[in-house]
mmCIF file of C-alpha atoms and ligand atoms in Angstrom:
data_model
loop_
_atom_site.group_PDB
_atom_site.id
_atom_site.type_symbol
_atom_site.label_atom_id
_atom_site.label_comp_id
_atom_site.label_asym_id
_atom_site.label_seq_id
_atom_site.Cartn_x
_atom_site.Cartn_y
_atom_site.Cartn_z
ATOM 1 C CA MET E 1 -0.789 -25.923 0.948
ATOM 2 C CA ALA E 2 -1.887 -22.377 0.099
ATOM 3 C CA ILE E 3 -2.027 -21.169 -3.518
ATOM 4 C CA LEU E 4 0.468 -18.297 -3.479
ATOM 5 C CA LEU E 5 -1.133 -14.725 -4.594
ATOM 6 C CA ASP E 6 1.511 -13.295 -7.084
ATOM 7 C CA GLY E 7 1.570 -9.671 -6.372
ATOM 8 C CA LYS E 8 4.331 -9.305 -9.168
ATOM 9 C CA LYS E 9 2.184 -10.938 -11.816
ATOM 10 C CA VAL E 10 -0.959 -8.949 -10.869
ATOM 11 C CA ALA E 11 1.119 -5.682 -10.711
ATOM 12 C CA ALA E 12 2.646 -6.373 -14.318
ATOM 13 C CA ASP E 13 -0.928 -6.896 -15.798
ATOM 14 C CA ILE E 14 -1.936 -3.642 -14.090
ATOM 15 C CA GLN E 15 1.016 -1.734 -15.381
ATOM 16 C CA ALA E 16 0.562 -3.289 -18.919
ATOM 17 C CA GLY E 17 -2.870 -1.614 -18.775
ATOM 18 C CA VAL E 18 -1.760 1.661 -17.517
ATOM 19 C CA LYS E 19 0.941 1.701 -20.067
ATOM 20 C CA GLU E 20 -1.748 1.265 -22.933
ATOM 21 C CA ALA E 21 -3.873 4.204 -21.247
ATOM 22 C CA VAL E 22 -0.855 6.485 -21.196
ATOM 23 C CA ALA E 23 0.085 5.582 -24.823
ATOM 24 C CA GLU E 24 -3.739 6.550 -25.566
ATOM 25 C CA LEU E 25 -3.480 9.812 -23.909
ATOM 26 C CA ALA E 26 -0.105 10.399 -25.593
ATOM 27 C CA ARG E 27 -2.042 10.192 -28.906
ATOM 28 C CA GLY E 28 -4.326 13.042 -27.622
ATOM 29 C CA GLY E 29 -1.072 14.767 -26.744
ATOM 30 C CA VAL E 30 -1.308 14.396 -22.766
ATOM 31 C CA VAL E 31 1.655 13.104 -21.018
ATOM 32 C CA PRO E 32 0.222 12.426 -17.483
ATOM 33 C CA LYS E 33 2.979 13.548 -14.926
ATOM 34 C CA LEU E 34 3.610 12.603 -11.139
ATOM 35 C CA THR E 35 5.515 14.980 -8.829
ATOM 36 C CA VAL E 36 6.654 13.565 -5.793
ATOM 37 C CA VAL E 37 7.607 15.991 -2.860
ATOM 38 C CA LEU E 38 10.415 14.672 -0.666
ATOM 39 C CA VAL E 39 11.392 16.627 2.517
ATOM 40 C CA GLY E 40 14.581 15.876 4.162
ATOM 41 C CA ASP E 41 17.012 12.915 3.260
ATOM 42 C CA ASN E 42 15.337 9.927 4.922
ATOM 43 C CA PRO E 43 17.253 7.154 2.844
ATOM 44 C CA ALA E 44 14.344 4.706 2.840
ATOM 45 C CA SER E 45 12.062 7.565 1.725
ATOM 46 C CA ALA E 46 14.929 8.439 -1.199
ATOM 47 C CA ILE E 47 14.714 4.687 -2.326
ATOM 48 C CA TYR E 48 10.785 4.901 -2.586
ATOM 49 C CA VAL E 49 10.946 8.176 -4.457
ATOM 50 C CA ARG E 50 13.388 6.956 -7.084
ATOM 51 C CA ASN E 51 11.466 3.673 -7.596
ATOM 52 C CA LYS E 52 8.482 5.822 -8.033
ATOM 53 C CA ALA E 53 10.332 7.754 -10.634
ATOM 54 C CA ARG E 54 11.358 4.459 -12.437
ATOM 55 C CA SER E 55 7.884 3.150 -12.542
ATOM 56 C CA CYS E 56 6.692 6.364 -14.283
ATOM 57 C CA GLU E 57 9.391 6.105 -16.877
ATOM 58 C CA ALA E 58 8.550 2.184 -17.483
ATOM 59 C CA VAL E 59 4.888 3.372 -18.419
ATOM 60 C CA GLY E 60 5.772 6.398 -20.436
ATOM 61 C CA MET E 61 4.598 8.918 -17.842
ATOM 62 C CA GLY E 62 6.331 11.925 -16.742
ATOM 63 C CA SER E 63 7.684 12.294 -13.362
ATOM 64 C CA GLN E 64 9.449 15.054 -11.249
ATOM 65 C CA VAL E 65 10.853 15.050 -7.778
ATOM 66 C CA VAL E 66 10.700 18.281 -5.667
ATOM 67 C CA GLN E 67 13.375 18.002 -3.098
ATOM 68 C CA LEU E 68 13.151 20.493 -0.063
ATOM 69 C CA PRO E 69 15.752 20.299 2.828
ATOM 70 C CA GLY E 70 14.909 18.835 6.251
ATOM 71 C CA THR E 71 14.651 22.343 7.594
ATOM 72 C CA ALA E 72 11.887 23.345 5.269
ATOM 73 C CA THR E 73 8.969 25.313 7.274
ATOM 74 C CA GLN E 74 5.510 24.382 7.208
ATOM 75 C CA ALA E 75 4.826 27.937 4.984
ATOM 76 C CA GLU E 76 7.721 26.462 2.522
ATOM 77 C CA LEU E 77 6.256 23.333 2.274
ATOM 78 C CA ALA E 78 2.685 24.761 1.715
ATOM 79 C CA ALA E 79 3.742 27.073 -0.775
ATOM 80 C CA ARG E 80 5.290 24.442 -2.846
ATOM 81 C CA VAL E 81 2.112 22.408 -2.785
ATOM 82 C CA ASP E 82 0.008 25.550 -3.662
ATOM 83 C CA ALA E 83 2.442 25.702 -6.818
ATOM 84 C CA LEU E 84 1.944 22.457 -7.743
ATOM 85 C CA ASN E 85 -1.786 22.380 -7.427
ATOM 86 C CA ALA E 86 -1.901 25.456 -9.726
ATOM 87 C CA ASP E 87 0.492 23.909 -12.312
ATOM 88 C CA ASP E 88 -1.742 22.446 -15.070
ATOM 89 C CA GLY E 89 1.188 20.328 -16.343
ATOM 90 C CA VAL E 90 0.984 18.203 -13.115
ATOM 91 C CA ASP E 91 -1.614 15.374 -12.938
ATOM 92 C CA GLY E 92 -0.766 13.560 -9.594
ATOM 93 C CA ILE E 93 1.013 14.854 -6.519
ATOM 94 C CA LEU E 94 2.394 12.802 -3.740
ATOM 95 C CA VAL E 95 3.903 14.127 -0.369
ATOM 96 C CA GLN E 96 6.300 11.298 0.524
ATOM 97 C CA LEU E 97 5.592 10.363 4.149
ATOM 98 C CA PRO E 98 6.910 10.618 6.999
ATOM 99 C CA LEU E 99 7.687 14.291 6.928
ATOM 100 C CA PRO E 100 10.242 15.525 9.416
ATOM 101 C CA GLY E 101 8.657 15.768 12.868
ATOM 102 C CA HIS E 102 8.523 19.526 12.985
ATOM 103 C CA LEU E 103 6.105 19.409 10.052
ATOM 104 C CA ASP E 104 2.304 18.835 10.289
ATOM 105 C CA PRO E 105 1.100 16.081 7.389
ATOM 106 C CA PHE E 106 -2.341 16.436 7.999
ATOM 107 C CA ASP E 107 -2.205 20.278 7.100
ATOM 108 C CA ILE E 108 -0.407 19.391 4.064
ATOM 109 C CA LEU E 109 -2.792 16.610 2.891
ATOM 110 C CA CYS E 110 -5.600 19.066 3.384
ATOM 111 C CA ARG E 111 -4.006 21.103 1.181
ATOM 112 C CA LEU E 112 -3.474 18.928 -1.759
ATOM 113 C CA ASP E 113 -5.699 19.394 -4.837
ATOM 114 C CA PRO E 114 -8.168 16.460 -4.163
ATOM 115 C CA ALA E 115 -8.177 16.041 -8.091
ATOM 116 C CA LYS E 116 -4.370 15.376 -7.804
ATOM 117 C CA ASP E 117 -4.312 13.480 -4.645
ATOM 118 C CA VAL E 118 -2.967 10.092 -6.216
ATOM 119 C CA ASP E 119 -2.494 8.660 -2.554
ATOM 120 C CA GLY E 120 -6.014 9.421 -1.666
ATOM 121 C CA PHE E 121 -5.295 10.701 1.544
ATOM 122 C CA HIS E 122 -7.139 13.961 1.097
ATOM 123 C CA PRO E 123 -10.000 14.278 3.517
ATOM 124 C CA ARG E 124 -12.352 14.711 0.467
ATOM 125 C CA ASN E 125 -11.123 11.440 -0.961
ATOM 126 C CA VAL E 126 -11.194 9.776 2.309
ATOM 127 C CA GLY E 127 -15.013 10.836 2.768
ATOM 128 C CA LEU E 128 -15.822 9.680 -0.969
ATOM 129 C CA LEU E 129 -14.464 6.513 -0.215
ATOM 130 C CA GLN E 130 -16.560 5.698 2.763
ATOM 131 C CA ILE E 131 -19.664 6.664 1.195
ATOM 132 C CA GLY E 132 -18.811 4.526 -2.107
ATOM 133 C CA LYS E 133 -18.322 6.838 -4.525
ATOM 134 C CA ALA E 134 -15.624 7.299 -7.231
ATOM 135 C CA ALA E 135 -12.516 9.060 -5.881
ATOM 136 C CA LEU E 136 -8.701 8.576 -5.933
ATOM 137 C CA ARG E 137 -8.075 5.740 -3.466
ATOM 138 C CA PRO E 138 -5.138 4.661 -1.256
ATOM 139 C CA CYS E 139 -2.757 2.534 -3.532
ATOM 140 C CA THR E 140 -2.139 -0.222 -1.074
ATOM 141 C CA PRO E 141 -5.774 -1.283 -0.399
ATOM 142 C CA ALA E 142 -7.044 -0.355 -3.905
ATOM 143 C CA GLY E 143 -3.931 -2.920 -5.373
ATOM 144 C CA ILE E 144 -5.010 -5.496 -2.968
ATOM 145 C CA MET E 145 -8.783 -5.611 -4.314
ATOM 146 C CA ARG E 146 -7.305 -5.701 -7.903
ATOM 147 C CA MET E 147 -5.413 -8.848 -6.628
ATOM 148 C CA LEU E 148 -8.271 -10.490 -4.970
ATOM 149 C CA ASP E 149 -10.315 -10.017 -8.069
ATOM 150 C CA ALA E 150 -7.567 -11.343 -10.325
ATOM 151 C CA TYR E 151 -7.596 -14.437 -8.422
ATOM 152 C CA ALA E 152 -11.442 -14.412 -8.179
ATOM 153 C CA ILE E 153 -11.660 -14.510 -4.622
ATOM 154 C CA PRO E 154 -15.335 -14.619 -3.445
ATOM 155 C CA LEU E 155 -15.900 -11.667 -1.547
ATOM 156 C CA GLU E 156 -19.852 -11.107 -0.954
ATOM 157 C CA GLY E 157 -21.019 -12.512 2.262
ATOM 158 C CA ALA E 158 -17.410 -13.537 3.301
ATOM 159 C CA ARG E 159 -16.333 -12.733 6.811
ATOM 160 C CA ALA E 160 -13.226 -10.260 6.594
ATOM 161 C CA VAL E 161 -10.868 -9.308 9.258
ATOM 162 C CA VAL E 162 -8.465 -6.621 8.762
ATOM 163 C CA VAL E 163 -5.909 -6.509 11.331
ATOM 164 C CA GLY E 164 -4.557 -2.690 11.710
ATOM 165 C CA ARG E 165 -6.541 0.524 11.578
ATOM 166 C CA SER E 166 -4.257 2.940 9.735
ATOM 167 C CA ASP E 167 -5.478 5.382 7.557
ATOM 168 C CA ILE E 168 -3.388 4.605 4.669
ATOM 169 C CA VAL E 169 -3.922 0.730 4.611
ATOM 170 C CA GLY E 170 -6.559 -1.020 7.511
ATOM 171 C CA LYS E 171 -9.411 1.871 7.471
ATOM 172 C CA PRO E 172 -9.588 1.905 3.416
ATOM 173 C CA MET E 173 -9.061 -1.556 3.171
ATOM 174 C CA ALA E 174 -12.144 -2.205 5.421
ATOM 175 C CA ALA E 175 -14.119 0.412 3.723
ATOM 176 C CA MET E 176 -13.378 -1.369 0.386
ATOM 177 C CA LEU E 177 -14.025 -4.705 1.423
ATOM 178 C CA LEU E 178 -17.435 -3.573 3.051
ATOM 179 C CA HIS E 179 -18.336 -2.073 -0.384
ATOM 180 C CA ARG E 180 -17.831 -5.555 -1.877
ATOM 181 C CA HIS E 181 -20.285 -6.741 0.684
ATOM 182 C CA CYS E 182 -17.934 -8.495 3.182
ATOM 183 C CA THR E 183 -18.761 -8.729 6.744
ATOM 184 C CA VAL E 184 -15.782 -6.751 7.971
ATOM 185 C CA THR E 185 -14.293 -6.349 11.375
ATOM 186 C CA LEU E 186 -11.229 -4.034 12.081
ATOM 187 C CA CYS E 187 -8.945 -5.129 14.599
ATOM 188 C CA HIS E 188 -6.135 -3.186 16.446
ATOM 189 C CA SER E 189 -3.600 -3.147 19.489
ATOM 190 C CA ARG E 190 -6.658 -3.175 21.997
ATOM 191 C CA THR E 191 -8.666 -5.835 20.261
ATOM 192 C CA ARG E 192 -9.000 -8.415 22.981
ATOM 193 C CA ASP E 193 -8.485 -11.959 22.023
ATOM 194 C CA LEU E 194 -6.897 -11.172 18.619
ATOM 195 C CA ALA E 195 -6.668 -14.845 17.458
ATOM 196 C CA SER E 196 -10.566 -15.581 18.223
ATOM 197 C CA VAL E 197 -11.507 -12.864 15.831
ATOM 198 C CA THR E 198 -8.822 -13.913 13.260
ATOM 199 C CA ARG E 199 -9.890 -17.388 13.167
ATOM 200 C CA GLU E 200 -13.492 -16.521 12.066
ATOM 201 C CA ALA E 201 -11.792 -14.934 8.925
ATOM 202 C CA ASP E 202 -12.445 -16.133 5.358
ATOM 203 C CA LEU E 203 -10.114 -13.242 4.192
ATOM 204 C CA LEU E 204 -7.496 -12.061 6.720
ATOM 205 C CA VAL E 205 -5.652 -8.949 5.867
ATOM 206 C CA ALA E 206 -2.707 -8.135 8.221
ATOM 207 C CA ALA E 207 -1.519 -4.746 8.267
ATOM 208 C CA ILE E 208 0.246 -4.261 11.387
ATOM 209 C CA GLY E 209 4.064 -3.859 11.255
ATOM 210 C CA ARG E 210 4.808 -6.516 13.738
ATOM 211 C CA ALA E 211 7.022 -9.487 12.455
ATOM 212 C CA GLY E 212 5.249 -12.798 11.806
ATOM 213 C CA LEU E 213 2.593 -11.815 14.361
ATOM 214 C CA ILE E 214 -0.249 -13.759 12.620
ATOM 215 C CA THR E 215 0.534 -17.588 13.303
ATOM 216 C CA ALA E 216 -0.903 -20.689 12.250
ATOM 217 C CA GLU E 217 -3.359 -21.035 15.132
ATOM 218 C CA MET E 218 -4.775 -17.654 14.220
ATOM 219 C CA VAL E 219 -5.830 -18.710 10.680
ATOM 220 C CA LYS E 220 -9.056 -20.515 9.839
ATOM 221 C CA PRO E 221 -8.094 -23.577 7.533
ATOM 222 C CA GLY E 222 -8.566 -22.604 3.979
ATOM 223 C CA ALA E 223 -8.660 -18.740 4.569
ATOM 224 C CA VAL E 224 -7.306 -16.172 2.065
ATOM 225 C CA VAL E 225 -4.392 -14.300 3.827
ATOM 226 C CA VAL E 226 -3.177 -11.000 2.698
ATOM 227 C CA ASP E 227 0.130 -10.076 4.220
ATOM 228 C CA VAL E 228 0.713 -6.228 4.028
ATOM 229 C CA GLY E 229 3.596 -5.788 6.576
ATOM 230 C CA MET E 230 7.068 -5.292 5.436
ATOM 231 C CA ASN E 231 9.376 -5.596 8.416
ATOM 232 C CA THR E 232 13.120 -6.192 8.787
ATOM 233 C CA LEU E 233 14.510 -8.875 10.807
ATOM 234 C CA THR E 234 18.271 -8.493 12.180
ATOM 235 C CA ASP E 235 18.208 -10.548 14.913
ATOM 236 C CA GLU E 236 19.473 -14.271 14.254
ATOM 237 C CA ALA E 237 17.342 -15.837 16.900
ATOM 238 C CA ALA E 238 14.262 -14.306 15.250
ATOM 239 C CA VAL E 239 15.338 -15.347 11.931
ATOM 240 C CA MET E 240 16.062 -18.741 12.794
ATOM 241 C CA ARG E 241 12.456 -18.830 14.447
ATOM 242 C CA PHE E 242 10.803 -17.962 11.350
ATOM 243 C CA PHE E 243 13.092 -19.147 8.538
ATOM 244 C CA ALA E 244 15.039 -22.343 9.932
ATOM 245 C CA SER E 245 14.136 -24.377 6.995
ATOM 246 C CA ASP E 246 14.335 -21.595 4.243
ATOM 247 C CA ALA E 247 17.711 -21.883 2.745
ATOM 248 C CA ALA E 248 17.194 -18.677 0.674
ATOM 249 C CA LYS E 249 16.044 -16.405 3.434
ATOM 250 C CA LEU E 250 19.160 -17.783 5.351
ATOM 251 C CA LYS E 251 21.235 -16.940 2.731
ATOM 252 C CA THR E 252 20.070 -13.389 2.367
ATOM 253 C CA PHE E 253 20.517 -13.119 6.381
ATOM 254 C CA ARG E 254 24.018 -14.243 5.962
ATOM 255 C CA GLU E 255 25.045 -12.086 3.053
ATOM 256 C CA LYS E 256 23.045 -8.835 4.225
ATOM 257 C CA GLY E 257 22.716 -9.226 7.960
ATOM 258 C CA SER E 258 18.916 -8.914 7.516
ATOM 259 C CA VAL E 259 15.842 -10.333 5.866
ATOM 260 C CA LEU E 260 12.232 -9.037 4.962
ATOM 261 C CA ILE E 261 9.294 -10.680 6.831
ATOM 262 C CA GLY E 262 5.942 -9.756 6.876
ATOM 263 C CA ASP E 263 3.025 -9.620 9.366
ATOM 264 C CA VAL E 264 2.352 -13.426 8.849
ATOM 265 C CA ASP E 265 4.593 -16.161 9.829
ATOM 266 C CA TYR E 266 4.818 -17.333 6.407
ATOM 267 C CA HIS E 267 6.089 -20.852 6.900
ATOM 268 C CA GLY E 268 3.583 -21.538 9.678
ATOM 269 C CA VAL E 269 0.575 -20.259 7.864
ATOM 270 C CA LEU E 270 1.273 -21.827 4.530
ATOM 271 C CA PRO E 271 0.017 -25.551 5.098
ATOM 272 C CA VAL E 272 -3.252 -23.793 7.004
ATOM 273 C CA ALA E 273 -4.378 -21.024 4.548
ATOM 274 C CA GLY E 274 -6.292 -21.448 1.014
ATOM 275 C CA HIS E 275 -4.464 -18.544 -0.383
ATOM 276 C CA LEU E 276 -1.458 -16.499 0.878
ATOM 277 C CA THR E 277 0.571 -13.728 -0.282
ATOM 278 C CA PRO E 278 4.594 -13.916 0.006
ATOM 279 C CA VAL E 279 7.010 -10.987 1.309
ATOM 280 C CA PRO E 280 8.313 -9.685 -0.649
ATOM 281 C CA GLY E 281 6.364 -10.311 -4.017
ATOM 282 C CA GLY E 282 2.878 -9.961 -2.888
ATOM 283 C CA VAL E 283 1.212 -6.749 -1.915
ATOM 284 C CA GLY E 284 4.423 -4.517 -2.182
ATOM 285 C CA PRO E 285 4.437 -4.446 -6.281
ATOM 286 C CA LEU E 286 0.709 -3.901 -6.226
ATOM 287 C CA THR E 287 0.991 -0.302 -4.506
ATOM 288 C CA ILE E 288 3.305 1.115 -6.848
ATOM 289 C CA ALA E 289 1.467 -0.221 -10.096
ATOM 290 C CA MET E 290 -1.974 1.303 -8.299
ATOM 291 C CA LEU E 291 0.046 4.594 -8.033
ATOM 292 C CA MET E 292 0.607 4.640 -11.552
ATOM 293 C CA GLN E 293 -2.943 3.737 -12.157
ATOM 294 C CA SER E 294 -4.291 6.742 -9.859
ATOM 295 C CA CYS E 295 -2.140 9.160 -11.912
ATOM 296 C CA VAL E 296 -3.703 8.152 -15.164
ATOM 297 C CA THR E 297 -7.057 8.221 -13.505
ATOM 298 C CA ALA E 298 -6.080 11.547 -12.101
ATOM 299 C CA ALA E 299 -4.910 13.098 -15.764
ATOM 300 C CA ARG E 300 -8.123 11.574 -17.324
ATOM 301 C CA ALA E 301 -10.539 12.924 -14.695
ATOM 302 C CA ARG E 302 -8.821 16.609 -14.738
ATOM 303 C CA ARG E 303 -9.464 16.671 -18.456
ATOM 304 C CA GLY E 304 -13.096 15.337 -18.116
ATOM 305 C CA MET E 305 -12.392 11.976 -19.698
ATOM 306 C CA ALA E 306 -14.050 9.063 -18.289
HETATM 307 P P1 LIG B 401 0.710 1.767 11.332
HETATM 308 O O1 LIG B 401 0.072 3.029 10.819
HETATM 309 O O2 LIG B 401 1.815 1.554 12.252
HETATM 310 O O3 LIG B 401 -0.418 0.681 11.883
HETATM 311 C C1 LIG B 401 -0.400 -0.449 12.514
HETATM 312 C C2 LIG B 401 -1.620 -0.887 12.981
HETATM 313 O O4 LIG B 401 -1.495 -2.204 13.622
HETATM 314 C C3 LIG B 401 -2.218 0.000 14.156
HETATM 315 O O5 LIG B 401 -3.635 0.220 13.941
HETATM 316 C C4 LIG B 401 -1.949 -0.686 15.589
HETATM 317 O O6 LIG B 401 -2.991 -0.758 16.358
HETATM 318 C C5 LIG B 401 -2.148 -2.237 15.057
HETATM 319 N N1 LIG B 401 -1.465 -2.913 15.935
HETATM 320 C C6 LIG B 401 -0.095 -3.035 16.240
HETATM 321 N N2 LIG B 401 0.135 -3.889 17.178
HETATM 322 C C7 LIG B 401 -0.787 -4.876 17.241
HETATM 323 C C8 LIG B 401 -0.892 -5.799 17.811
HETATM 324 N N3 LIG B 401 0.020 -6.528 18.437
HETATM 325 N N4 LIG B 401 -2.373 -6.595 17.564
HETATM 326 C C9 LIG B 401 -3.004 -5.909 16.734
HETATM 327 N N5 LIG B 401 -3.107 -4.890 16.168
HETATM 328 C C10 LIG B 401 -1.892 -4.199 16.291
HETATM 329 O O7 LIG B 401 1.142 0.884 10.171
HETATM 330 P P2 LIG B 401 0.932 0.731 8.335
HETATM 331 O O8 LIG B 401 1.260 2.032 7.681
HETATM 332 O O9 LIG B 401 -0.798 0.536 8.259
HETATM 333 O O10 LIG B 401 1.837 -0.228 8.021
HETATM 334 C C11 LIG B 401 1.531 -1.713 8.413
HETATM 335 C C12 LIG B 401 2.474 -2.635 7.771
HETATM 336 O O11 LIG B 401 2.428 -2.767 6.545
HETATM 337 C C13 LIG B 401 3.894 -2.069 7.981
HETATM 338 O O12 LIG B 401 4.634 -3.141 8.131
HETATM 339 C C14 LIG B 401 4.209 -1.206 6.800
HETATM 340 O O13 LIG B 401 5.659 -1.327 6.391
HETATM 341 C C15 LIG B 401 3.606 -2.152 5.625
HETATM 342 N N6 LIG B 401 3.095 -1.526 4.443
HETATM 343 C C16 LIG B 401 3.307 -2.064 3.487
HETATM 344 C C17 LIG B 401 3.151 -1.487 2.344
HETATM 345 C C18 LIG B 401 2.967 -2.378 0.827
HETATM 346 O O14 LIG B 401 3.075 -1.555 -0.251
HETATM 347 N N7 LIG B 401 3.517 -3.544 1.099
HETATM 348 C C19 LIG B 401 2.151 -0.253 2.292
HETATM 349 C C20 LIG B 401 1.950 0.416 3.517
HETATM 350 C C21 LIG B 401 2.139 -0.340 4.688
HETATM 351 P P3 LIG B 401 -3.408 0.807 16.872
HETATM 352 O O15 LIG B 401 -4.109 1.522 16.235
HETATM 353 O O16 LIG B 401 -4.320 0.546 18.250
HETATM 354 O O17 LIG B 401 -2.021 1.256 17.298
#
C-alpha cells in the first residue's frame, strides 16, 4: 500500500519558513506585498484570489487585489500592469488566469516585470529555468519538488514521466526534474501507447485534467505517483466507478452533488504505487505555499538581498 505524500503538512512547513522570512524582512522595515490582478467575474477565479489574499495575511505579507471589469481592453489591462511594475511598494504581481477571451494573456505576461513575476510565467523566467539559473519559478512544479525532497524521494538517475505539457505545470516540471538528473519523458495527448511509457516511470507526475485517467495498470509497482489534477465529478456512475468503496467521498457527493478527483484513479493505484499524493490535500496546498515563498524571494531579490 502506497505511503501518502502529505501536501498539507509540507505546505505548512513551507508557510512556517515564509512567516519567519517575512518577520525578518519586517524587522528591516520591509513588508512584502502581493498584488493579484483579476479581470472579470469568473467565480472560480474569485475564490482563488480570495484564498491567495488570506494566505498572504496568514504569513504577515501585504496583499492587494486589482479588479478590472470583464469588458476591460488589452490597453487598459496593460496600463494597470505597467503601473504595478512601476510601484515600488509591490513585490509580486500575479495576473489571474484565464483572462476573458478577448484579451491576450501572452502579451500581458510578457509585460510583467520579470522581477515581480511570482508565477514564473514571463519568458525571461521560463528561459532561466530551462538553462538552470535562479529565477522565479512556476509554483505548482516548484511545490512538487519541495515535497519530493521533504520525503527524500531519490531523483538522480530516476526515470521520470510527466503526463501533460502545459506551460504552467508539465513543461516546467520536466525541466526541474531534468536539472535534478532524472531521465525525463514528457507525454501528451498524442503520445502513442501512454501506458507503456508510464509503466516505466519510477516517478510519475500526472498533470492532465482528465478524471482518473492514470489507472493501476499504468503504474510500475513501487513508483512515486504525483497527482496534479483537480477535476470535478458530477456524474453518479463516474463517482461510483472511482469511489464505490469510499464512504467519505460518497457522503460528499450526496451532500454537494459533486466530488473532487485527480488525474489518478486513487483507489486503484494506492495498492500498486510506493508513494501517492491524495486529492485534495496533495499538490494543491503546495502551490499556494510556494506562491508566498516566491513573493518573499522577489522581495529579497529586488532589494539585492541573497
Ligand atoms: P492543460 O493546460 O489543459 O494541459 C493538459 C495537458 O494534458 C496537455 O498537455 C494535454 O496534451 C495533456 N492531455 C490531455 N488529455 C490527455 C490524454 N488523454 N493523454 C495524455 N495527455 C493528455 O492543463 P494544466 O493547466 O497543466 O492542468 C492539468 C491539471 O492540473 C488540471 O486538472 C488542473 O486543474 C490541475 N492543476 C492543479 C494545480 C494545483 O495546484 N493542484 C495547479 C495547476 C493545475 P496536449 O498538449 O497534446 O493537448
